[in-house]
GROMACS .gro file of C-alpha atoms in nm:
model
  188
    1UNK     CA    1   0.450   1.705  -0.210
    2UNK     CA    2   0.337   1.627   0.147
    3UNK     CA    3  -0.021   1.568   0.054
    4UNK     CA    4   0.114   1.304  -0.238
    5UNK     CA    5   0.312   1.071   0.047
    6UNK     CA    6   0.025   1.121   0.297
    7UNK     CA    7  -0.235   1.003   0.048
    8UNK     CA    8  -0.003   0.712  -0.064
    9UNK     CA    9   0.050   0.588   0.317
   10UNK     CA   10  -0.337   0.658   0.415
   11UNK     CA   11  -0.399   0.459   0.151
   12UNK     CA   12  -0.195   0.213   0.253
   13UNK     CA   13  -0.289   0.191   0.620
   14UNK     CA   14  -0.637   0.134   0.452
   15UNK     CA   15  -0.557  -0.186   0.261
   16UNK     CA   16  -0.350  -0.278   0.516
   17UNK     CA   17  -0.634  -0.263   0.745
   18UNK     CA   18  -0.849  -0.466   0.454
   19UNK     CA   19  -0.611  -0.714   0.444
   20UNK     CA   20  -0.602  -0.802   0.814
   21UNK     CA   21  -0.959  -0.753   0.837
   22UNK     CA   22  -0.981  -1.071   0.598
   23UNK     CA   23  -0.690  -1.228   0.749
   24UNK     CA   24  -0.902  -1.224   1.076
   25UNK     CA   25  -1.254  -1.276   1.023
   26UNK     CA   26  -1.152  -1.563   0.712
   27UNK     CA   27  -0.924  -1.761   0.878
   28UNK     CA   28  -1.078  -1.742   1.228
   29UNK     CA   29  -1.392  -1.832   1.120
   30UNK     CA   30  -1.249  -2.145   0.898
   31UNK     CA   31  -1.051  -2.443   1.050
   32UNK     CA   32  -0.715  -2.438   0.852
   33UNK     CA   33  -0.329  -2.486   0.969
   34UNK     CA   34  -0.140  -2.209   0.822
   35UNK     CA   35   0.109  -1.961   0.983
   36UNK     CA   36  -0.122  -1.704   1.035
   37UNK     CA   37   0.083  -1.516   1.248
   38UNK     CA   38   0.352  -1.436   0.958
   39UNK     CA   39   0.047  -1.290   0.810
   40UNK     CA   40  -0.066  -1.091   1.118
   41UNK     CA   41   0.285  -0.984   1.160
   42UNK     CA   42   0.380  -0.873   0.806
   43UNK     CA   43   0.020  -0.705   0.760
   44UNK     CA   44   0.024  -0.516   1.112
   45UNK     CA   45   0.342  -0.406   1.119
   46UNK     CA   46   0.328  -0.204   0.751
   47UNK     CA   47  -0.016  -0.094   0.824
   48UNK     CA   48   0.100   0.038   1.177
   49UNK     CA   49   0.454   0.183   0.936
   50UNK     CA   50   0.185   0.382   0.740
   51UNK     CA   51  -0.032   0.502   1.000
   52UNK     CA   52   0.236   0.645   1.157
   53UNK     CA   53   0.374   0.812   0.863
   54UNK     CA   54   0.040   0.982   0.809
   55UNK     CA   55   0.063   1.093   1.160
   56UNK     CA   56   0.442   1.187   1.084
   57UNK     CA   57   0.355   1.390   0.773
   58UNK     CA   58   0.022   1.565   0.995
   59UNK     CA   59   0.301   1.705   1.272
   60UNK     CA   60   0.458   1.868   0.983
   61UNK     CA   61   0.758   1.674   0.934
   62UNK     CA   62   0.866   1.582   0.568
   63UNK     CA   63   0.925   1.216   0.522
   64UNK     CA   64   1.303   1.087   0.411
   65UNK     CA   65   1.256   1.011   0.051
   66UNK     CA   66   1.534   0.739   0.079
   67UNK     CA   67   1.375   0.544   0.352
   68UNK     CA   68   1.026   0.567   0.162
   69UNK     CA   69   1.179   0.367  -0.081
   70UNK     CA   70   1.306   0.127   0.156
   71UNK     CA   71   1.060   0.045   0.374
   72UNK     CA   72   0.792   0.041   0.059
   73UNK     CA   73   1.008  -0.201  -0.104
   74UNK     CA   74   0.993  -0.419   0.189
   75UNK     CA   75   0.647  -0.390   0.251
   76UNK     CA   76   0.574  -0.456  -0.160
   77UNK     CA   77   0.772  -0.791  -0.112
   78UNK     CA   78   0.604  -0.887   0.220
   79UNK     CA   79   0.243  -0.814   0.075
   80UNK     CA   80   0.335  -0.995  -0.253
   81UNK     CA   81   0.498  -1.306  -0.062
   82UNK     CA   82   0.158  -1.309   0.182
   83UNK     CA   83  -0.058  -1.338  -0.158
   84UNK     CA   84   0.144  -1.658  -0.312
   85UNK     CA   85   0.181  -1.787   0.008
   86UNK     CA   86  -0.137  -1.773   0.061
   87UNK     CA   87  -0.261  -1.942  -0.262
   88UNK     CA   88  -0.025  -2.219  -0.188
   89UNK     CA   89  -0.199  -2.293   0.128
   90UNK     CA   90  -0.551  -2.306  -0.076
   91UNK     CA   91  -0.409  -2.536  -0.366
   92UNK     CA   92  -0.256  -2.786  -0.056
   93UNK     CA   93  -0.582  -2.771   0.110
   94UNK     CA   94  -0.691  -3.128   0.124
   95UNK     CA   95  -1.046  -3.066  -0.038
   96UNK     CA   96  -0.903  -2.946  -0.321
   97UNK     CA   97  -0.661  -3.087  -0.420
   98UNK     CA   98  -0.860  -3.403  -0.500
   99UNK     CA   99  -1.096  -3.131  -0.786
  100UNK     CA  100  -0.949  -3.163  -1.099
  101UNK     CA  101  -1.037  -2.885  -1.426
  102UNK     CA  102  -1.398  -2.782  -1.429
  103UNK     CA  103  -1.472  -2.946  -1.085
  104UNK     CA  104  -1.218  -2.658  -0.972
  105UNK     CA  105  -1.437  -2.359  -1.096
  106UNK     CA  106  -1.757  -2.518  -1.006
  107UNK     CA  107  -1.720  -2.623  -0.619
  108UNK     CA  108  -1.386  -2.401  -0.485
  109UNK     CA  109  -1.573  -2.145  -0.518
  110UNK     CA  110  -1.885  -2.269  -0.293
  111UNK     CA  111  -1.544  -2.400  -0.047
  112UNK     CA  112  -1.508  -2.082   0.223
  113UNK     CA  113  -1.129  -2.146   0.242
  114UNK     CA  114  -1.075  -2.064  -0.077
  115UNK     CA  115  -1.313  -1.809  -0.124
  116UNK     CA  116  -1.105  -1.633   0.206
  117UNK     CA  117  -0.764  -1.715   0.020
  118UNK     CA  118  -0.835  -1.577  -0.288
  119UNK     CA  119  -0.965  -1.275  -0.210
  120UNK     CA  120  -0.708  -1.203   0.079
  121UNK     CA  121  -0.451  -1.297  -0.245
  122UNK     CA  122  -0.569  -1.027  -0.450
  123UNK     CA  123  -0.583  -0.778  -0.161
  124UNK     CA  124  -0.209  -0.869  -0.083
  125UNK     CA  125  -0.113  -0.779  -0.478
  126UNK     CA  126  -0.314  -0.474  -0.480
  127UNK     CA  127  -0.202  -0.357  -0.168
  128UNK     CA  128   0.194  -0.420  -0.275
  129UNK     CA  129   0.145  -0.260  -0.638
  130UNK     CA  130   0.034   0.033  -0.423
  131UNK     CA  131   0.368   0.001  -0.221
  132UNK     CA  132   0.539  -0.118  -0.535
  133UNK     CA  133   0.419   0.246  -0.666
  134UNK     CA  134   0.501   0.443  -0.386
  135UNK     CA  135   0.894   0.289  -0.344
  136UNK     CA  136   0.895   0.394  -0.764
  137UNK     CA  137   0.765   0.754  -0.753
  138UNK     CA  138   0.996   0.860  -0.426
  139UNK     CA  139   1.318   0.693  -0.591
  140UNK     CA  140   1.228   0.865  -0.895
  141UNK     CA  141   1.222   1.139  -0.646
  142UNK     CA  142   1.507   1.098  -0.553
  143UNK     CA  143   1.716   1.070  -0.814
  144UNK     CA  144   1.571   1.326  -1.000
  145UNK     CA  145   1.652   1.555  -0.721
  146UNK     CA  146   2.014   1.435  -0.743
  147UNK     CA  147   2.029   1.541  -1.103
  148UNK     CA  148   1.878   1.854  -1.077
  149UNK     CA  149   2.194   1.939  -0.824
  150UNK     CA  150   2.417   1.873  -1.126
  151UNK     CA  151   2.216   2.140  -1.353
  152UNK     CA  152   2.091   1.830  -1.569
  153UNK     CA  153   1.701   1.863  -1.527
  154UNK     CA  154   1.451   2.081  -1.388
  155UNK     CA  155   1.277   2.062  -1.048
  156UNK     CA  156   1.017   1.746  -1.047
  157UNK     CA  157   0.658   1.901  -0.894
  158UNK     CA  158   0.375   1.601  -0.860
  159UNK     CA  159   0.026   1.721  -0.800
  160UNK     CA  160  -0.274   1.557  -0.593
  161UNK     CA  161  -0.516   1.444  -0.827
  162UNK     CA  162  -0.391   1.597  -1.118
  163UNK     CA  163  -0.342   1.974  -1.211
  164UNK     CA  164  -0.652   2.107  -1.151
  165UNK     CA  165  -0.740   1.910  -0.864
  166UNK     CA  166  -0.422   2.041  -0.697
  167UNK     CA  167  -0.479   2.394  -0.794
  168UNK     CA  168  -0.852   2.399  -0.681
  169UNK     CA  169  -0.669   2.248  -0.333
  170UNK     CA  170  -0.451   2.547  -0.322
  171UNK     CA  171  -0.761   2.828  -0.283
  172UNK     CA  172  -0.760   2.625   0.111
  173UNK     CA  173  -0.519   2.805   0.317
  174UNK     CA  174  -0.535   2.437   0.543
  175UNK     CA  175  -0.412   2.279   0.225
  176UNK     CA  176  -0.131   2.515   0.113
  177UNK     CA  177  -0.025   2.494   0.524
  178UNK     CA  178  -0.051   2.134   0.471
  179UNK     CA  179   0.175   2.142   0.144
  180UNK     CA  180   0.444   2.308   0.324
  181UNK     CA  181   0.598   2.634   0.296
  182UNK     CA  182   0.794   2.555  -0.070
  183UNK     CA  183   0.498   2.513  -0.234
  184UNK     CA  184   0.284   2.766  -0.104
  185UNK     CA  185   0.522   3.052  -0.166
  186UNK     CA  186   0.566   2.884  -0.509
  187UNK     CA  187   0.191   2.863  -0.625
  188UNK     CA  188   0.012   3.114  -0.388
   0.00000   0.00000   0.00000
């Protein structure tokens, strides 16, 4: 299951990275007041949380389902809180909030600020439904790991890509090291 939780966090380091990009170059490059440091802050620090779980999981250490769910929690809210923050700041922006209906469509989208604030909105919700799934999938993890103690259900196994996808992975000796030595006794 390592290569599930590193694919999740490198994926998450990458939007991460996407969102401060935008958070940078947008709202350097246009004169606005908003706290852009909460934004720096909450972006940096989860993208520098998931780069180092990548690096985690690549020394061979398995991540603590129970603090995945935690921290990707966190991050989901922080990401989703950035986004409607965010689009608050663009509807308070004093050019437009004199557009009304039509005139909204028409010339917000020629105004940069909004143009930046949308799209770094949208990153923001895509990047914490990614989160969002991650904190899901390892609770459902865990507590499916808690029931199979009792006897009630059978072992969970998630694959990379689906079932073939995985199984093609597991010909790679790199990948079955990679997967840990559960799996590759289990499959190989």
């Amino acid at each position: 299951m390592r290569s599930i939780w590193f694919c999740f966090k490198l994926v998450e380091g990458c939007l991460g990275c996407l969102c401060m990009g935008i958070q940078i170059e947008g709202f350097l490059n246009v004169a606005v007041s908003q706290d852009l440091y909460v934004y720096i802050t909450i972006f940096s620090v989860f993208t520098c949380i998931s780069f180092f779980g990548c690096l985690n999981i690549c020394m061979d250490h398995d991540p603590t389902l129970v603090s995945e769910m935690i921290w990707n929690g966190f991050a989901c809210f922080g990401y989703t809180l950035t986004a409607i923050l965010t689009m608050y700041h663009a509807e308070k922006d004093l050019y437009l909030i004199h557009l009304k209906g039509v005139e909204i469509i028409e010339e917000a989208a020629e105004h940069p600020f909004f143009g930046y604030s949308k799209f770094q909105a949208i990153t923001g919700i895509v990047t914490g439904v990614v989160h969002l799934m991650h904190a899901v999938l390892a609770g459902d993890v865990v507590f499916v790991e808690a029931d199979r103690r009792s006897g009630e259900k059978p072992r969970i196994i998630l694959y990379l890509g689906g079932l073939w996808f995985h199984t093609h992975l597991m010909k790679f000796k790199w990948f079955r090291r990679f997967e840990g030595p559960n799996l590759s006794a289990r499959t190989g």
